[in-house]
Coordinates of C-alpha atoms in Angstrom, one line a residue:
M1 CA 78.7 86.3 109.8
V2 CA 75.6 88.5 110.2
T3 CA 75.1 92.0 109.0
W4 CA 72.1 94.3 109.0
G5 CA 69.8 95.3 106.3
V6 CA 68.8 99.0 105.6
A7 CA 65.5 98.4 107.4
G8 CA 67.3 97.2 110.5
C9 CA 66.6 93.5 110.1
A10 CA 69.5 91.0 110.5
V11 CA 70.3 89.2 107.2
A12 CA 72.8 86.5 106.4
Q13 CA 75.7 88.0 104.4
P14 CA 77.8 85.4 102.5
Y15 CA 81.4 86.2 101.5
P16 CA 80.8 87.6 98.0
A17 CA 82.4 86.4 94.8
A18 CA 84.0 89.9 94.5
S19 CA 86.1 89.2 97.6
P20 CA 87.7 85.8 97.2
T21 CA 88.7 84.1 100.4
P22 CA 92.5 84.4 101.1
Q23 CA 94.4 81.3 100.1
P24 CA 97.9 80.0 101.0
S25 CA 100.5 80.9 98.4
E26 CA 102.2 78.3 96.4
Q27 CA 105.4 80.4 96.2
K28 CA 107.8 79.9 99.1
L29 CA 109.4 83.0 100.3
S30 CA 112.1 83.9 102.9
V31 CA 113.2 87.1 104.5
K32 CA 116.7 88.5 104.8
E33 CA 117.3 90.8 107.8
I34 CA 118.9 94.2 106.8
A35 CA 118.6 95.8 110.2
R36 CA 117.1 95.3 113.7
G37 CA 116.6 97.5 116.7
L38 CA 114.3 100.2 115.2
E39 CA 111.7 101.4 117.7
H40 CA 108.3 100.9 116.2
P41 CA 109.3 101.8 112.7
W42 CA 106.4 103.1 110.6
A43 CA 107.6 104.0 107.1
L44 CA 110.5 103.3 104.7
A45 CA 112.0 105.3 101.8
F46 CA 115.0 104.4 99.6
L47 CA 118.0 106.8 99.5
P48 CA 120.8 106.6 97.0
E49 CA 123.7 104.3 97.6
Q50 CA 121.5 101.5 98.9
R51 CA 120.6 103.3 102.0
Y52 CA 117.2 103.5 103.7
L53 CA 115.3 106.3 105.4
V54 CA 113.1 105.0 108.2
T55 CA 110.6 106.8 110.5
E56 CA 110.1 105.6 114.1
R57 CA 106.7 106.3 115.6
P58 CA 108.1 107.9 118.9
G59 CA 109.3 110.8 116.7
R60 CA 112.6 110.0 115.1
M61 CA 113.9 109.6 111.5
R62 CA 117.0 107.6 110.9
I63 CA 119.2 106.5 108.0
V64 CA 120.2 102.8 107.7
D65 CA 123.3 102.2 105.6
A66 CA 123.8 99.5 103.0
Q67 CA 125.4 97.3 105.7
G68 CA 122.4 97.6 108.0
K69 CA 124.0 100.1 110.5
I70 CA 121.3 102.3 112.1
G71 CA 122.4 106.0 112.2
P72 CA 121.5 108.6 114.8
A73 CA 118.2 110.4 114.7
L74 CA 118.1 113.3 112.2
K75 CA 117.7 116.7 113.7
G76 CA 115.2 119.4 112.7
L77 CA 111.9 117.5 113.1
P78 CA 108.9 119.5 114.5
V79 CA 107.3 118.8 117.9
M80 CA 104.9 115.9 117.7
A81 CA 102.0 114.4 119.8
A82 CA 103.6 111.0 120.1
G83 CA 101.5 108.4 121.9
G84 CA 99.0 105.8 121.1
Q85 CA 98.9 105.4 117.3
G86 CA 100.4 108.9 116.9
G87 CA 103.9 110.2 116.3
L88 CA 106.1 110.3 113.3
L89 CA 104.4 108.2 110.6
D90 CA 104.8 108.2 106.8
V91 CA 107.7 109.5 104.7
V92 CA 108.2 109.6 100.9
L93 CA 110.9 111.1 98.8
D94 CA 110.0 113.7 96.2
K95 CA 110.0 112.2 92.7
D96 CA 112.9 114.6 91.9
F97 CA 114.8 113.9 95.2
G98 CA 118.0 113.3 93.2
K99 CA 118.0 116.9 92.2
N100 CA 116.3 118.7 95.1
R101 CA 116.8 116.4 98.1
R102 CA 113.2 117.1 99.1
L103 CA 111.0 114.7 101.1
Y104 CA 107.5 114.7 102.7
F105 CA 106.5 113.3 106.0
C106 CA 103.3 113.2 108.1
F107 CA 102.9 113.2 111.8
S108 CA 100.5 113.8 114.7
E109 CA 100.6 117.5 115.3
P110 CA 99.8 118.9 118.8
A111 CA 97.6 121.9 119.4
A112 CA 99.4 125.2 119.4
D113 CA 98.1 126.0 122.9
G114 CA 99.6 122.8 124.4
G115 CA 96.3 121.1 125.0
S116 CA 95.4 117.5 124.4
D117 CA 93.9 118.1 120.9
N118 CA 95.9 116.9 117.9
S119 CA 95.6 116.0 114.2
T120 CA 97.5 114.7 111.2
A121 CA 99.8 117.1 109.5
L122 CA 101.8 117.0 106.3
A123 CA 105.2 118.6 106.0
S124 CA 108.0 119.0 103.4
A125 CA 111.7 119.3 104.2
T126 CA 115.1 119.1 102.6
L127 CA 117.7 116.5 103.7
A128 CA 120.7 118.7 104.5
D129 CA 124.1 118.0 103.2
G130 CA 125.8 115.5 105.5
D131 CA 122.5 113.7 106.0
A132 CA 122.3 114.5 109.7
A133 CA 119.4 116.9 109.7
L134 CA 116.3 118.2 108.0
K135 CA 116.1 121.8 106.9
D136 CA 113.5 124.1 105.4
V137 CA 110.7 122.3 107.2
K138 CA 107.3 123.6 106.1
I139 CA 103.9 122.5 107.2
L140 CA 101.9 122.0 104.0
F141 CA 98.6 120.9 105.5
S142 CA 97.0 120.4 109.0
Q143 CA 93.9 118.4 109.4
Q144 CA 91.0 120.3 110.9
P145 CA 89.5 120.1 113.4
K146 CA 92.0 118.9 116.0
V147 CA 90.6 116.2 118.3
A148 CA 91.6 114.9 121.8
S149 CA 92.4 111.4 120.5
R150 CA 95.4 109.0 120.2
L151 CA 93.7 106.9 117.5
H152 CA 93.1 106.8 113.7
F153 CA 95.5 109.3 112.2
G154 CA 95.6 107.6 108.8
C155 CA 98.8 109.3 107.4
R156 CA 99.8 107.6 104.2
I157 CA 101.3 109.8 101.5
V158 CA 101.3 109.1 97.8
Q159 CA 102.8 111.4 95.2
D160 CA 101.6 111.1 91.6
A161 CA 103.5 111.5 88.4
K162 CA 102.8 115.3 88.3
G163 CA 104.1 115.7 91.8
V164 CA 100.7 116.2 93.5
L165 CA 100.4 114.7 97.0
F166 CA 97.5 112.5 98.3
L167 CA 97.3 112.3 102.1
T168 CA 95.0 109.8 103.9
L169 CA 93.2 111.1 107.1
G170 CA 91.6 109.0 109.8
E171 CA 88.3 110.0 111.5
R172 CA 89.9 109.8 114.9
F173 CA 87.6 107.0 116.1
S174 CA 85.4 109.1 118.2
Q175 CA 84.3 111.3 115.3
K176 CA 83.2 108.7 112.8
E177 CA 80.0 110.6 111.8
Q178 CA 82.2 113.5 110.5
A179 CA 83.5 111.3 107.8
Q180 CA 80.2 111.9 105.9
T181 CA 80.4 115.7 106.0
L182 CA 82.5 117.9 103.8
D183 CA 83.2 120.8 106.1
N184 CA 86.1 119.0 107.9
H185 CA 89.0 116.7 107.1
L186 CA 88.0 113.8 109.3
G187 CA 87.8 110.5 107.4
K188 CA 89.0 112.0 104.1
I189 CA 91.7 111.8 101.5
V190 CA 93.0 115.2 100.6
R191 CA 95.0 116.2 97.5
I192 CA 97.7 118.9 98.1
Q193 CA 100.1 120.8 96.0
P194 CA 103.8 120.1 96.8
S195 CA 104.1 123.7 97.9
G196 CA 101.0 123.5 100.0
G197 CA 97.3 124.3 99.5
A198 CA 94.6 122.5 97.6
A199 CA 95.7 121.0 94.3
P200 CA 93.9 122.3 91.1
G201 CA 91.1 120.1 89.9
N202 CA 89.9 118.9 93.3
P203 CA 86.2 117.8 93.0
F204 CA 84.8 120.1 95.8
A205 CA 86.7 123.3 95.0
G206 CA 84.4 126.2 94.9
K207 CA 81.4 124.3 96.3
S208 CA 79.7 125.9 99.3
G209 CA 80.2 124.2 102.6
A210 CA 83.0 121.9 101.3
L211 CA 86.7 122.1 101.8
A212 CA 88.8 122.5 98.7
E213 CA 91.4 120.0 99.7
I214 CA 89.1 117.0 99.8
W215 CA 89.5 114.3 97.1
S216 CA 87.2 111.6 98.6
Y217 CA 85.3 111.0 101.8
G218 CA 83.5 108.4 104.0
H219 CA 86.8 106.7 105.1
R220 CA 87.7 105.2 108.4
N221 CA 91.5 104.8 109.0
I222 CA 93.6 104.4 105.9
Q223 CA 97.1 103.0 106.6
S224 CA 97.8 101.6 103.1
A225 CA 97.8 103.5 99.8
A226 CA 99.6 103.2 96.5
L227 CA 99.2 104.1 92.8
G228 CA 98.0 101.3 90.5
P229 CA 99.6 100.3 87.2
D230 CA 97.7 103.1 85.4
G231 CA 98.5 105.8 88.0
R232 CA 95.1 105.7 89.8
L233 CA 95.0 105.8 93.6
W234 CA 94.2 102.7 95.6
E235 CA 93.9 102.4 99.4
V236 CA 93.2 99.8 102.1
E237 CA 91.6 101.0 105.2
H238 CA 90.9 99.5 108.6
G239 CA 87.3 98.4 109.2
P240 CA 86.0 98.1 112.7
Q241 CA 85.5 94.5 113.9
G242 CA 85.7 93.0 110.4
G243 CA 85.3 94.9 107.1
D244 CA 88.8 96.0 106.1
E245 CA 88.4 97.4 102.6
L246 CA 90.4 97.7 99.4
N247 CA 89.1 100.7 97.4
L248 CA 89.9 102.3 94.1
V249 CA 89.7 106.0 95.0
Q250 CA 87.9 108.2 92.5
P251 CA 87.5 112.0 92.9
G252 CA 84.4 113.2 94.8
R253 CA 83.2 109.7 95.7
N254 CA 81.7 108.7 99.1
Y255 CA 83.2 105.4 100.5
G256 CA 80.4 104.9 103.0
W257 CA 81.9 104.9 106.5
P258 CA 80.1 104.7 108.9
E259 CA 76.8 104.3 107.0
I260 CA 77.9 101.1 105.2
T261 CA 80.4 98.5 106.3
F262 CA 81.0 94.8 106.3
G263 CA 82.2 95.0 109.9
E264 CA 80.5 95.5 113.3
N265 CA 81.1 97.2 116.6
Y266 CA 83.8 95.9 118.8
G267 CA 82.1 93.2 120.9
G268 CA 79.3 92.9 118.4
G269 CA 76.3 95.1 117.2
R270 CA 75.4 96.8 114.0
I271 CA 77.1 99.9 112.6
G272 CA 75.2 102.1 110.1
K273 CA 72.5 100.8 107.7
G274 CA 74.0 97.7 106.1
T275 CA 76.6 96.9 103.5
A276 CA 75.4 99.0 100.5
M277 CA 73.6 102.3 99.9
K278 CA 72.9 104.3 96.8
G279 CA 75.5 107.0 96.2
M280 CA 78.2 105.2 98.2
E281 CA 81.0 103.1 96.8
A282 CA 81.3 99.4 97.6
P283 CA 84.8 98.1 98.2
V284 CA 86.6 96.3 95.4
H285 CA 87.6 93.7 98.1
Y286 CA 87.1 93.3 101.8
W287 CA 88.3 91.1 104.6
V288 CA 86.3 89.4 107.4
P289 CA 87.9 88.8 109.8
S290 CA 90.0 92.0 109.7
I291 CA 93.7 91.6 108.7
A292 CA 94.5 95.1 110.2
P293 CA 96.3 96.4 107.1
S294 CA 99.3 98.6 107.0
G295 CA 101.7 99.2 104.2
M296 CA 101.0 98.5 100.5
A297 CA 103.2 98.2 97.4
L298 CA 102.5 97.6 93.7
I299 CA 104.7 94.9 92.2
T300 CA 106.3 96.3 89.0
S301 CA 109.4 94.1 88.8
D302 CA 110.0 90.5 87.5
R303 CA 111.7 89.4 90.8
Y304 CA 108.8 87.2 91.8
G305 CA 107.7 86.0 88.4
A306 CA 105.4 87.4 85.7
A307 CA 102.2 86.5 87.6
W308 CA 103.0 88.9 90.4
K309 CA 103.4 92.0 88.2
G310 CA 100.6 94.4 88.7
S311 CA 99.6 92.9 92.1
F312 CA 99.4 94.7 95.3
V313 CA 101.2 93.3 98.4
I314 CA 99.7 94.5 101.7
G315 CA 100.9 94.1 105.2
S316 CA 98.8 92.6 108.0
L317 CA 99.4 93.7 111.6
K318 CA 96.9 91.3 113.1
F319 CA 97.9 88.1 111.3
Q320 CA 101.6 89.0 111.0
R321 CA 101.9 88.2 107.3
L322 CA 101.5 89.6 103.8
H323 CA 98.6 89.4 101.3
R324 CA 99.1 89.5 97.6
V325 CA 96.0 90.8 95.8
Q326 CA 95.9 90.0 92.1
L327 CA 93.7 92.2 89.9
E328 CA 92.1 91.8 86.5
A329 CA 90.3 94.9 85.2
D330 CA 89.8 96.4 88.7
K331 CA 88.5 93.1 90.1
V332 CA 90.3 91.0 92.6
V333 CA 90.7 87.5 91.3
R334 CA 93.1 86.1 94.0
D335 CA 94.1 86.9 97.5
E336 CA 97.2 85.0 98.6
M337 CA 98.7 84.8 102.1
L338 CA 102.5 85.2 102.1
L339 CA 105.0 84.6 104.9
P340 CA 102.5 82.9 107.2
D341 CA 105.3 82.1 109.8
L342 CA 106.8 85.6 109.9
G343 CA 105.5 86.1 113.5
E344 CA 105.9 89.9 113.4
R345 CA 103.4 92.7 112.8
V346 CA 104.0 94.2 109.3
R347 CA 103.8 98.0 109.4
D348 CA 105.2 99.0 106.0
V349 CA 105.7 97.3 102.6
R350 CA 107.7 98.9 99.8
E351 CA 109.1 97.8 96.4
G352 CA 112.8 98.9 96.3
P353 CA 114.7 100.3 93.3
D354 CA 116.2 96.8 92.9
G355 CA 112.7 95.3 92.5
W356 CA 112.7 93.4 95.8
L357 CA 110.0 93.9 98.4
Y358 CA 111.1 95.4 101.8
L359 CA 109.2 95.3 105.1
L360 CA 109.2 97.0 108.4
T361 CA 108.0 95.1 111.4
D362 CA 106.3 97.0 114.3
S363 CA 107.9 96.3 117.7
A364 CA 110.2 97.9 120.2
K365 CA 113.0 96.2 118.3
G366 CA 111.6 96.4 114.8
R367 CA 113.3 95.0 111.8
L368 CA 114.0 96.0 108.2
L369 CA 113.6 92.9 106.0
R370 CA 114.0 92.0 102.3
V371 CA 111.6 89.4 100.9
Q372 CA 113.1 86.9 98.5
P373 CA 112.4 83.5 97.0

């Protein structure tokens, strides 16, 4: 692998000690099929009575029952710009769902004038009695500006213990330079109140030329995000050709895209000014070649043994497997490849209330799977 120094000279870049090479896992796993026939499922949430709430990228939300029966599409969803990488994407239940039946979802929102521009939007809704529709749908946030693109929506939602929402936002591919400026939402993570609006305590609130919703910037296309064992936010984002990154997200920090990266342009050629710059955060871990990450879960249960607790499990679209990333004091000490023979693109990874891992596979006849020894 060759990357480029700040002065523009090609320099050899070895795989660093901070990013251990992925290794085959010693633990043998299998999958149990819960359901199949979901059209490009994107995200999974767990409802009471061992039921599953699943989004399908073309713009549908469905409930799968405990026996694996796929229900009809829920009514009440807003109009979406479905196509390319866009459509109905992430969904999470409110931490008090059992009391308020509230949920949050994000999607590609079309321009109001019917044009080709679109952007990522975050909405809240209530699952109506009877579980056939959403009601009280409210748009909490719309990424600005809208762009004529079918790529890089980001769109992972994480709710913290206080109920505040993090939303990841892609830079829409054609607008990567905007990830470095604070007057737009492209290539950012935003932090939003559950009722809408910037959450109190955001790092750029009140600063001239900066949007109050922004939590961090310099991101490319984040499709994996989760809270760590201590409640801090972690994310995994798509690099270009190489350079997928695991980052510990801290408020107000710049994560470097497109100025620094361990990847290169598609087909070859440098991007930015190298792999490190003052004032920009280096990834905790990165992958070359890219694994094309999507979906991320923190292991909190004992289902897979004590060594797995506190690890992140991340889906790989490209290699059609999982990666278990083991941490010690914010440092990756092991990267294990799991389910190497799965043979399906992994779109989402979640730990269920029962402590097992669940996966969604991305295809026209996608599956909901449980991972077990």
